[in-house]
């Protein structure tokens, strides 16, 4: 183990968990030491083993029983289990990065407040819809005072697993809360469509902001700048439409996945996986100050 | 279903009709119609935003009054009828369900695209826990085979659905299509099966009769067919036809006809009609909400809206894929398909 890396583990062996493993293998700062699934016969765990990871079955208990010490644990399970994971891991000193749509941790969106990630032991990543919309909405809120913000996300059916389907309430409530927090809007509404269309469509985020004084040219400029910043974290992020009518700005963004394991349409998974790795790297850089200097 | 058997008529006039008036029904309209159909003996009255509770938004249109006010108003006006509402997981949450049940909702329908029954699991369970009747709905059901629908319905029953319903959202079915699907579903589940028709091809009443003959125990219908585009199965006509077939509905048809007159006077600017756009969207099996963007794309590309609908149907486009519309229009224009 090179000394300039931090030790990480992943809870959850779905597509997200496997993508985190691959991203860590490409990161000079993160080393994946263990992937934990629920049951030993899971296909995801076998794939993690093929990627060269140590694996274990039995959930968070298996992680605690491993005898290993982790600097960072990614939670890619579901919103029902996450609170228990935090309760059991907090005392170990590990940083817990939550990819489920719960709202217990400090909410981090890389291009908005990513520099604060290292200050928190419990990090929440809002939701895929939150990660894809808040960079644009927050940027607009620096120039206008939104009264109402609406975000409608559409994800391809094949990219929305069973856990996500059971967590739609948490998706809606956590994302609405985060949008209010990051934009100061008095009211926020979030909806998620799951599209069975074939071929599967890319992850799409339709944002509407009602705010006195919105002006087409400035909105477009602010939105494009936010999108450009977003592309440094998520290369497949683009704005497909940006219009202002009266007090209402409407922006549509699409996210495609650009990595091997991820199907192109799975922008919803890509955007939260990228945010998780970003937050973890902030911790790694903070832990080894010399690295931070080098990275500058 | 044998003659003289009972059919439960489920009336979503005050929910599906909202689509035709951009969700602008007010408390007075809801109170008046609900009281009229209650007096006529309609057993179930469904109320809400057109897309269900929690759906009031800029995306699909804001309701004139809140969900709370709609449900409370209807509850007060319904002395005998059961009160129903609808929700889409991802649009409404369990918190909305709790409020609805507090307002006295007896039946909640949880709706999903015809292949996505798994999203209904949590909310069907939540409704059961809250003590209301939980029903599962499959939307755009013509896009799935009878076998697939039967499987999806069985999943919903496994999640707790006490009845399952297929919607002909695009108004695409012919009676034989309905017979095949209801037959497959009734063979696969042991809960009552319901059918919800749309009238794009003028077949809504005939399709509903076919559903009843194949074993559906609940049929949806709206006064004057009040609903988006071509409208729904026409309630007062359905009840008359069911009676001629020998079904018992428990409804006083004469009073129901008066309630339908009241609906025409107080709820709608004009009763729904099958215009050419509704006709082709039904024929093509395409979501009727595509009408406006299709007309706009046809105009800007100089192609016939009919051709766009036919092409969208071939591509199996569904709600949420509005971006396919301009692309389809451009493709058709490139192929030299003039108006």
XYZ file of C-alpha atoms in Angstrom:
635
model
C 0.000 0.000 0.000
C 1.586 3.269 -1.071
C 1.614 5.770 1.776
C -0.031 8.559 -0.184
C -3.398 6.858 -0.480
C -6.338 6.563 1.874
C -8.059 3.264 2.639
C -11.621 3.026 1.469
C -14.436 0.482 1.560
C -17.695 0.295 -0.334
C -21.022 -0.814 1.122
C -23.175 -2.062 -1.730
C -22.224 -4.139 -4.741
C -24.579 -2.766 -7.373
C -23.556 -0.884 -10.491
C -22.747 2.193 -8.384
C -20.493 0.238 -6.031
C -18.599 -1.269 -8.959
C -18.182 2.118 -10.617
C -16.733 3.490 -7.364
C -14.219 0.612 -7.361
C -13.110 1.405 -10.905
C -12.830 5.086 -10.178
C -10.689 4.379 -7.118
C -8.451 2.166 -9.226
C -7.904 5.187 -11.469
C -7.302 7.535 -8.550
C -3.781 8.146 -7.233
C -5.216 8.981 -3.812
C -7.812 6.312 -3.099
C -7.352 2.625 -2.512
C -10.333 0.289 -2.397
C -9.668 -2.252 0.335
C -13.047 -3.961 0.626
C -16.396 -4.247 -1.120
C -19.257 -5.446 1.067
C -22.455 -6.940 -0.309
C -25.505 -8.315 1.371
C -25.231 -11.950 0.299
C -22.250 -13.975 -0.821
C -23.805 -15.107 -4.100
C -24.340 -11.573 -5.438
C -23.148 -11.086 -8.985
C -21.823 -7.642 -8.095
C -19.508 -9.069 -5.441
C -18.110 -11.582 -7.941
C -17.461 -8.712 -10.349
C -15.752 -6.713 -7.593
C -13.522 -9.724 -6.940
C -12.712 -9.891 -10.657
C -11.613 -6.276 -10.403
C -9.131 -7.412 -7.762
C -10.969 -6.243 -4.636
C -11.314 -8.016 -1.343
C -14.974 -8.821 -0.843
C -17.266 -9.719 2.040
C -20.945 -10.528 2.470
C -23.130 -9.608 5.424
C -23.544 -5.844 5.198
C -22.134 -3.327 7.646
C -21.468 -6.014 10.277
C -19.055 -7.724 7.886
C -17.278 -4.437 7.344
C -16.889 -3.901 11.102
C -15.801 -7.512 11.596
C -13.125 -7.304 8.911
C -10.635 -6.030 11.453
C -9.512 -3.422 8.945
C -9.503 0.301 9.576
C -10.963 2.465 6.838
C -10.455 6.150 6.315
C -13.472 6.382 4.041
C -16.602 4.257 3.606
C -18.941 4.804 0.671
C -22.574 3.885 1.315
C -24.138 2.760 -1.967
C -26.974 0.771 -0.380
C -30.324 2.445 0.275
C -31.947 5.161 2.349
C -33.554 2.713 4.779
C -30.221 1.230 5.842
C -28.060 4.339 5.776
C -28.928 5.746 9.254
C -27.832 2.476 10.863
C -24.616 2.492 8.854
C -23.778 5.943 10.158
C -24.698 4.983 13.722
C -22.331 2.023 13.594
C -19.470 3.630 11.688
C -19.314 7.084 13.309
C -17.331 5.771 16.257
C -14.690 4.159 14.032
C -13.529 7.560 12.818
C -14.225 6.665 9.197
C -15.613 9.322 6.897
C -18.973 8.113 5.599
C -19.919 9.278 2.109
C -23.617 8.663 1.542
C -24.800 7.956 -2.013
C -28.352 7.188 -0.836
C -30.953 9.974 -0.784
C -30.960 10.576 2.972
C -30.414 14.000 4.475
C -28.421 13.212 7.632
C -24.959 14.190 6.410
C -23.487 17.544 5.399
C -24.733 18.073 1.853
C -21.913 18.402 -0.659
C -22.196 19.290 -4.339
C -18.679 19.383 -5.840
C -18.824 22.513 -7.994
C -20.790 24.416 -5.346
C -19.209 23.579 -1.981
C -16.860 20.699 -2.744
C -14.035 22.481 -0.920
C -15.955 21.938 2.346
C -16.046 18.151 1.966
C -12.889 17.583 4.004
C -14.415 19.336 7.018
C -17.141 16.733 7.515
C -17.088 13.136 8.694
C -20.607 12.438 7.417
C -21.201 13.593 3.862
C -24.520 13.462 2.052
C -24.712 13.737 -1.722
C -28.411 14.722 -1.889
C -29.479 12.579 -4.878
C -28.633 12.115 -8.530
C -31.202 14.780 -9.395
C -29.765 17.111 -6.775
C -26.197 16.664 -8.066
C -27.352 17.382 -11.615
C -29.515 20.428 -10.835
C -28.031 22.242 -7.840
C -24.894 23.499 -9.666
C -27.105 25.385 -12.139
C -29.765 26.455 -9.642
C -27.216 27.627 -7.090
C -25.382 29.655 -9.755
C -28.632 31.357 -10.765
C -29.475 32.034 -7.112
C -26.269 34.091 -6.813
C -27.834 36.587 -9.240
C -31.550 36.321 -8.520
C -33.813 35.636 -5.550
C -35.874 32.636 -6.584
C -39.395 32.418 -5.181
C -40.033 28.949 -6.504
C -37.825 26.267 -7.987
C -39.005 23.105 -9.695
C -36.872 20.188 -10.856
C -38.176 17.235 -12.840
C -35.682 14.436 -13.415
C -36.193 11.658 -15.940
C -34.055 8.544 -15.619
C -34.027 5.510 -17.887
C -35.858 2.578 -16.312
C -32.877 0.246 -16.726
C -30.718 2.637 -14.682
C -33.073 2.748 -11.682
C -32.544 -0.272 -9.451
C -34.842 -1.786 -6.849
C -33.354 0.196 -3.949
C -33.871 3.488 -5.785
C -37.444 2.522 -6.598
C -38.130 1.962 -2.904
C -36.479 5.297 -2.038
C -38.518 7.636 -4.254
C -39.986 9.434 -1.214
C -36.503 10.115 0.169
C -35.355 11.203 -3.301
C -38.153 13.766 -3.483
C -37.934 15.043 0.089
C -34.131 15.228 0.333
C -33.794 16.886 -3.066
C -36.493 19.469 -2.334
C -34.847 20.298 0.985
C -31.405 20.625 -0.608
C -32.696 22.827 -3.427
C -34.280 25.161 -0.863
C -31.046 25.183 1.143
C -28.744 25.882 -1.804
C -30.967 28.445 -3.562
C -32.816 30.140 -0.711
C -36.062 29.577 -2.616
C -39.172 29.758 -0.454
C -40.647 26.731 -2.167
C -39.153 23.863 -4.146
C -40.761 20.947 -5.912
C -39.074 17.825 -7.231
C -40.463 14.998 -9.318
C -38.880 11.904 -10.824
C -40.009 10.114 -13.964
C -38.772 6.652 -14.732
C -38.793 6.227 -18.493
C -39.259 2.835 -20.092
C -38.550 4.284 -23.543
C -36.285 2.307 -25.855
C -33.471 2.973 -26.497
C -33.021 4.219 -22.924
C -32.888 8.033 -22.866
C -30.063 9.917 -21.129
C -30.647 11.319 -17.636
C -32.526 14.549 -18.123
C -33.135 17.363 -15.658
C -35.744 20.025 -16.369
C -35.318 23.016 -14.047
C -37.719 25.903 -13.655
C -36.978 28.940 -11.544
C -39.504 31.687 -10.889
C -37.650 34.829 -9.939
C -38.373 38.499 -10.563
C -35.877 40.102 -12.937
C -34.531 37.020 -14.719
C -33.046 38.080 -18.015
C -32.308 35.778 -20.954
C -28.708 36.716 -21.792
C -27.505 36.715 -18.202
C -29.316 33.471 -17.390
C -27.732 31.779 -20.382
C -24.276 33.030 -19.443
C -24.591 31.928 -15.806
C -26.011 28.530 -16.777
C -23.309 27.833 -19.361
C -20.574 28.765 -16.874
C -22.086 26.420 -14.270
C -22.315 23.655 -16.866
C -18.690 24.151 -17.912
C -17.602 23.829 -14.267
C -19.786 20.744 -13.961
C -18.062 19.131 -16.966
C -14.760 19.115 -15.075
C -16.406 16.585 -12.719
C -18.973 14.998 -15.051
C -17.797 15.224 -18.691
C -21.164 14.123 -20.123
C -23.092 17.110 -18.733
C -24.666 19.522 -21.200
C -27.397 22.132 -21.391
C -29.910 21.363 -24.131
C -32.282 24.275 -23.600
C -32.278 27.582 -21.737
C -35.118 30.075 -22.073
C -36.645 32.936 -20.107
C -40.315 33.898 -20.288
C -41.433 36.689 -17.995
C -40.254 35.864 -14.452
C -39.580 32.241 -15.314
C -36.298 30.679 -16.413
C -36.399 27.149 -17.823
C -33.235 25.121 -18.225
C -32.906 21.542 -19.407
C -29.714 19.563 -18.859
C -28.784 16.075 -19.973
C -26.176 13.818 -18.464
C -24.648 10.878 -20.256
C -22.184 8.469 -18.723
C -18.775 8.439 -20.352
C -17.113 5.526 -18.595
C -16.668 1.881 -19.560
C -18.883 0.062 -17.119
C -21.694 2.579 -17.191
C -24.185 2.447 -20.046
C -24.316 5.814 -21.836
C -27.832 6.587 -20.560
C -26.903 6.078 -16.878
C -26.056 9.731 -16.255
C -27.980 9.496 -12.967
C -25.450 7.002 -11.614
C -22.468 8.795 -13.159
C -23.278 12.122 -11.549
C -23.480 10.804 -7.987
C -20.554 8.422 -8.369
C -18.390 11.314 -9.607
C -19.487 13.456 -6.660
C -18.638 10.683 -4.185
C -15.135 10.274 -5.583
C -14.655 14.037 -5.627
C -15.584 14.261 -1.925
C -13.302 11.329 -1.076
C -10.365 12.900 -2.897
C -10.877 16.120 -0.969
C -10.443 14.087 2.205
C -7.397 12.322 0.817
C -5.770 15.619 -0.135
C -6.583 17.051 3.259
C -5.193 14.025 5.075
C -1.860 14.274 3.320
C -1.078 18.004 3.191
C 1.886 17.446 0.909
C -0.466 16.039 -1.710
C -2.636 19.096 -1.466
C 0.375 21.260 -2.254
C 1.231 19.062 -5.225
C -2.330 19.178 -6.479
C -2.410 22.942 -6.512
C -68.844 -12.338 -16.119
C -72.406 -13.547 -16.395
C -75.469 -11.426 -17.029
C -77.053 -10.029 -13.851
C -73.632 -9.823 -12.276
C -72.483 -6.697 -10.537
C -70.145 -4.101 -12.052
C -68.620 -1.360 -9.892
C -68.617 1.891 -11.839
C -65.666 4.057 -10.813
C -66.057 7.726 -11.725
C -62.840 9.751 -12.222
C -64.608 12.784 -13.773
C -63.175 15.080 -11.088
C -59.627 13.752 -11.633
C -59.182 12.825 -15.301
C -61.459 15.678 -16.409
C -58.977 18.092 -14.847
C -56.695 17.527 -17.863
C -59.309 19.127 -20.117
C -59.467 22.321 -18.032
C -55.787 22.589 -17.062
C -56.557 21.410 -13.505
C -58.727 24.461 -12.823
C -61.774 22.868 -11.167
C -62.773 24.830 -8.068
C -64.452 23.779 -4.829
C -67.943 24.725 -6.007
C -67.641 22.622 -9.159
C -66.304 19.656 -7.207
C -69.003 19.947 -4.519
C -71.844 20.214 -7.039
C -70.844 17.280 -9.219
C -69.851 15.043 -6.298
C -73.221 15.605 -4.611
C -75.058 14.857 -7.870
C -73.337 11.517 -8.542
C -73.564 10.570 -4.876
C -77.339 11.047 -5.128
C -77.360 8.923 -8.294
C -75.665 6.077 -6.448
C -72.292 6.081 -8.207
C -70.260 3.857 -5.883
C -66.765 5.390 -6.254
C -65.833 9.004 -7.057
C -62.206 9.855 -7.811
C -60.910 13.377 -7.179
C -57.559 15.116 -7.600
C -55.141 16.864 -9.892
C -55.233 15.235 -13.336
C -51.883 13.566 -12.655
C -52.827 12.672 -9.097
C -52.193 14.157 -5.679
C -48.882 15.968 -5.284
C -48.659 16.641 -9.032
C -49.640 20.319 -9.059
C -46.591 21.911 -10.701
C -45.399 24.121 -13.522
C -44.391 20.955 -15.392
C -47.907 19.555 -15.800
C -50.024 22.469 -14.598
C -50.946 23.889 -11.229
C -54.255 23.034 -9.611
C -56.744 25.801 -8.963
C -57.160 24.598 -5.364
C -54.975 22.433 -3.133
C -55.244 18.652 -2.875
C -56.425 19.140 0.696
C -59.283 21.398 -0.343
C -60.295 19.145 -3.243
C -60.454 16.035 -1.092
C -62.120 17.710 1.889
C -64.750 19.298 -0.367
C -65.529 16.024 -2.128
C -65.632 14.076 1.139
C -68.202 16.448 2.546
C -70.382 16.128 -0.552
C -70.246 12.325 -0.691
C -72.734 10.890 1.787
C -72.671 7.382 0.340
C -70.054 7.076 -2.383
C -66.519 6.002 -1.598
C -63.879 8.678 -2.230
C -60.880 7.720 -4.355
C -57.731 9.456 -5.518
C -54.661 8.625 -7.597
C -50.915 9.039 -7.080
C -47.757 8.502 -9.127
C -44.677 7.372 -7.143
C -41.919 9.946 -7.688
C -44.546 12.706 -7.990
C -46.326 12.234 -4.695
C -44.932 10.748 -1.499
C -46.175 8.816 1.499
C -46.695 12.179 3.232
C -49.291 13.041 0.555
C -50.941 9.663 1.090
C -51.219 10.270 4.828
C -52.919 13.604 4.229
C -55.299 12.062 1.692
C -56.348 9.307 4.052
C -56.838 11.867 6.840
C -59.282 13.633 4.514
C -61.311 10.444 4.340
C -60.103 8.917 1.080
C -61.262 5.288 0.947
C -59.424 4.107 -2.175
C -55.995 5.143 -3.451
C -54.750 4.122 -6.862
C -50.993 3.935 -7.366
C -50.087 4.290 -11.039
C -46.983 3.377 -13.024
C -46.039 2.889 -16.676
C -47.168 -0.574 -17.782
C -43.728 -2.164 -17.385
C -42.747 -0.416 -14.120
C -44.962 -2.054 -11.494
C -42.000 -2.279 -9.114
C -42.211 1.451 -8.359
C -45.631 0.914 -6.771
C -44.368 -1.473 -4.063
C -43.729 0.991 -1.279
C -46.846 3.089 -1.704
C -49.227 0.149 -2.088
C -47.849 -1.063 1.234
C -48.172 2.383 2.810
C -51.835 2.671 1.765
C -52.606 -0.708 3.310
C -50.941 0.394 6.544
C -53.001 3.587 6.539
C -56.133 1.471 6.309
C -57.375 2.566 2.875
C -57.952 0.281 -0.097
C -54.845 0.039 -2.289
C -55.242 -0.400 -6.030
C -52.456 -0.737 -8.607
C -52.714 0.910 -12.030
C -50.719 0.224 -15.205
C -50.646 3.188 -17.603
C -50.282 3.049 -21.428
C -51.176 -0.611 -21.097
C -51.402 -1.200 -24.872
C -47.587 -1.072 -24.951
C -47.308 -4.356 -23.057
C -48.484 -7.824 -24.107
C -51.270 -9.619 -22.209
C -48.654 -11.856 -20.587
C -46.478 -8.936 -19.489
C -49.494 -7.107 -18.039
C -50.521 -10.227 -16.142
C -47.009 -10.492 -14.666
C -46.931 -6.823 -13.695
C -50.391 -7.084 -12.101
C -49.293 -10.142 -10.131
C -46.322 -8.128 -8.833
C -48.646 -5.362 -7.650
C -50.857 -7.887 -5.866
C -47.704 -9.183 -4.192
C -46.968 -5.628 -2.991
C -50.447 -5.399 -1.445
C -52.779 -4.237 -4.235
C -56.387 -5.173 -3.451
C -57.442 -4.502 -7.042
C -55.506 -3.940 -10.273
C -56.437 -1.705 -13.180
C -55.201 -1.219 -16.725
C -55.521 2.193 -18.379
C -55.874 2.522 -22.148
C -54.134 5.891 -21.803
C -53.696 6.399 -25.550
C -57.179 5.188 -26.508
C -55.639 2.586 -28.823
C -57.503 -0.628 -27.973
C -60.099 -2.510 -29.964
C -62.405 -4.841 -27.985
C -60.369 -7.948 -28.855
C -57.222 -6.341 -27.393
C -59.074 -5.689 -24.141
C -60.530 -9.199 -23.989
C -57.068 -10.755 -24.361
C -55.545 -8.573 -21.664
C -58.324 -8.759 -19.062
C -58.539 -12.531 -19.595
C -54.803 -12.921 -18.983
C -54.889 -10.702 -15.910
C -57.942 -12.305 -14.284
C -56.255 -15.690 -14.739
C -53.097 -14.432 -13.021
C -54.484 -12.605 -9.982
C -57.142 -13.279 -7.378
C -58.159 -9.636 -6.796
C -60.759 -7.614 -8.751
C -59.589 -6.255 -12.112
C -60.554 -2.819 -13.456
C -60.487 -1.201 -16.907
C -60.098 2.504 -17.756
C -60.808 3.449 -21.361
C -60.216 6.464 -23.585
C -62.293 7.277 -26.612
C -59.785 8.213 -29.341
C -61.133 5.553 -31.693
C -64.739 5.838 -30.507
C -64.403 2.393 -28.884
C -64.345 3.289 -25.180
C -67.824 1.947 -24.320
C -67.375 -1.150 -26.510
C -63.962 -1.794 -24.952
C -65.440 -1.422 -21.467
C -68.151 -3.968 -22.271
C -65.448 -6.326 -23.564
C -63.583 -5.836 -20.283
C -66.722 -6.707 -18.302
C -67.366 -9.789 -20.433
C -63.762 -10.904 -19.856
C -64.128 -10.640 -16.097
C -63.345 -7.051 -15.120
C -65.346 -6.156 -12.021
C -64.752 -2.390 -12.081
C -65.133 -0.041 -15.060
C -64.014 3.607 -15.091
C -66.070 6.272 -16.835
C -66.508 10.062 -16.782
C -69.598 12.227 -17.247
C -69.782 13.272 -20.927
C -66.400 11.509 -21.233
C -64.805 14.558 -19.540
C -61.057 14.079 -19.995
C -58.085 15.124 -22.119
C -58.332 15.102 -25.915
C -60.944 12.601 -27.087
C -62.014 12.036 -23.511
C -62.795 8.942 -21.475
C -65.507 6.312 -21.563
C -68.786 8.242 -21.294
C -70.279 7.424 -17.897
C -74.000 7.805 -18.526
C -73.759 5.920 -21.826
C -71.729 3.138 -20.235
C -74.255 2.636 -17.451
C -77.125 2.525 -19.959
C -75.289 -0.008 -22.117
C -74.294 -2.163 -19.125
C -77.932 -2.259 -18.062
C -79.014 -3.405 -21.522
C -76.438 -6.175 -21.258
C -77.993 -7.142 -17.946
C -75.309 -5.979 -15.542
C -76.300 -4.447 -12.225
C -74.541 -1.184 -11.316
C -76.727 0.024 -8.443
C -76.915 3.415 -10.178
C -80.119 5.407 -10.788
C -79.625 6.103 -14.492
C -82.158 8.917 -14.671
C -80.400 10.796 -11.871
C -77.039 10.004 -13.417
C -78.192 11.561 -16.698
C -79.068 14.711 -14.743
C -75.632 14.656 -13.107
C -74.053 14.391 -16.576
C -76.073 17.428 -17.699
C -74.834 19.265 -14.631
C -71.261 18.242 -15.522
C -71.660 19.608 -19.032
C -73.064 22.888 -17.701
C -70.654 23.422 -14.819
C -67.375 21.569 -15.429
C -66.441 21.914 -19.089
C -66.437 24.619 -21.755
C -67.401 21.967 -24.326
C -67.696 18.181 -24.066
C -64.703 16.257 -25.458
C -64.706 15.453 -29.158
C -62.578 13.163 -31.302
C -60.649 15.675 -33.389
C -58.148 14.526 -36.015
C -55.215 14.857 -33.630
C -56.939 12.645 -31.034
C -57.817 10.182 -33.764
C -54.273 9.767 -35.044
C -52.710 9.700 -31.569
C -55.095 6.874 -30.645
C -54.406 5.067 -33.885
C -50.660 5.403 -33.406
C -50.863 4.521 -29.698
C -49.093 7.711 -28.675
C -49.519 9.716 -25.456
C -52.210 12.341 -26.101
C -50.198 14.984 -24.209
C -47.856 15.138 -27.211
C -50.513 17.091 -29.124
C -49.186 20.603 -28.537
C -45.470 19.920 -29.178
C -46.388 17.862 -32.259
C -48.430 20.714 -33.720
C -45.567 23.129 -33.009
C -42.960 20.848 -34.608
C -45.204 20.240 -37.630
C -45.557 23.974 -38.101
C -41.839 24.729 -37.804
C -40.706 21.889 -40.107
C -43.530 22.148 -42.628
C -44.616 18.531 -42.197
C -48.067 17.082 -41.479
C -48.783 16.453 -37.768
C -50.450 13.167 -38.769
C -47.124 11.864 -40.122
C -45.295 12.862 -36.937
C -47.791 10.939 -34.774
C -47.511 7.846 -36.978
C -43.705 7.975 -36.804
C -43.740 8.526 -32.994
C -45.992 5.487 -32.669
C -43.535 3.399 -34.681
C -40.737 4.577 -32.399
C -42.874 3.650 -29.343
C -42.362 7.116 -27.882
C -43.742 7.652 -24.381
C -44.362 10.604 -22.073
C -41.080 12.204 -21.093
C -39.618 11.811 -24.579
C -40.872 15.138 -25.898
C -37.416 15.773 -27.361
C -38.130 13.056 -29.943
C -40.848 15.232 -31.448
C -38.745 17.966 -33.118
C -36.190 15.329 -34.098
C -38.905 13.210 -35.738
C -40.286 16.268 -37.527
C -36.812 17.148 -38.842
C -36.275 13.582 -40.063
C -39.611 13.620 -41.876
C -38.835 17.015 -43.390
C -35.468 15.647 -44.558
C -37.257 12.775 -46.263
C -39.337 15.321 -48.157
C -42.613 14.513 -46.411
C -44.486 17.744 -47.120
C -47.815 18.740 -45.680
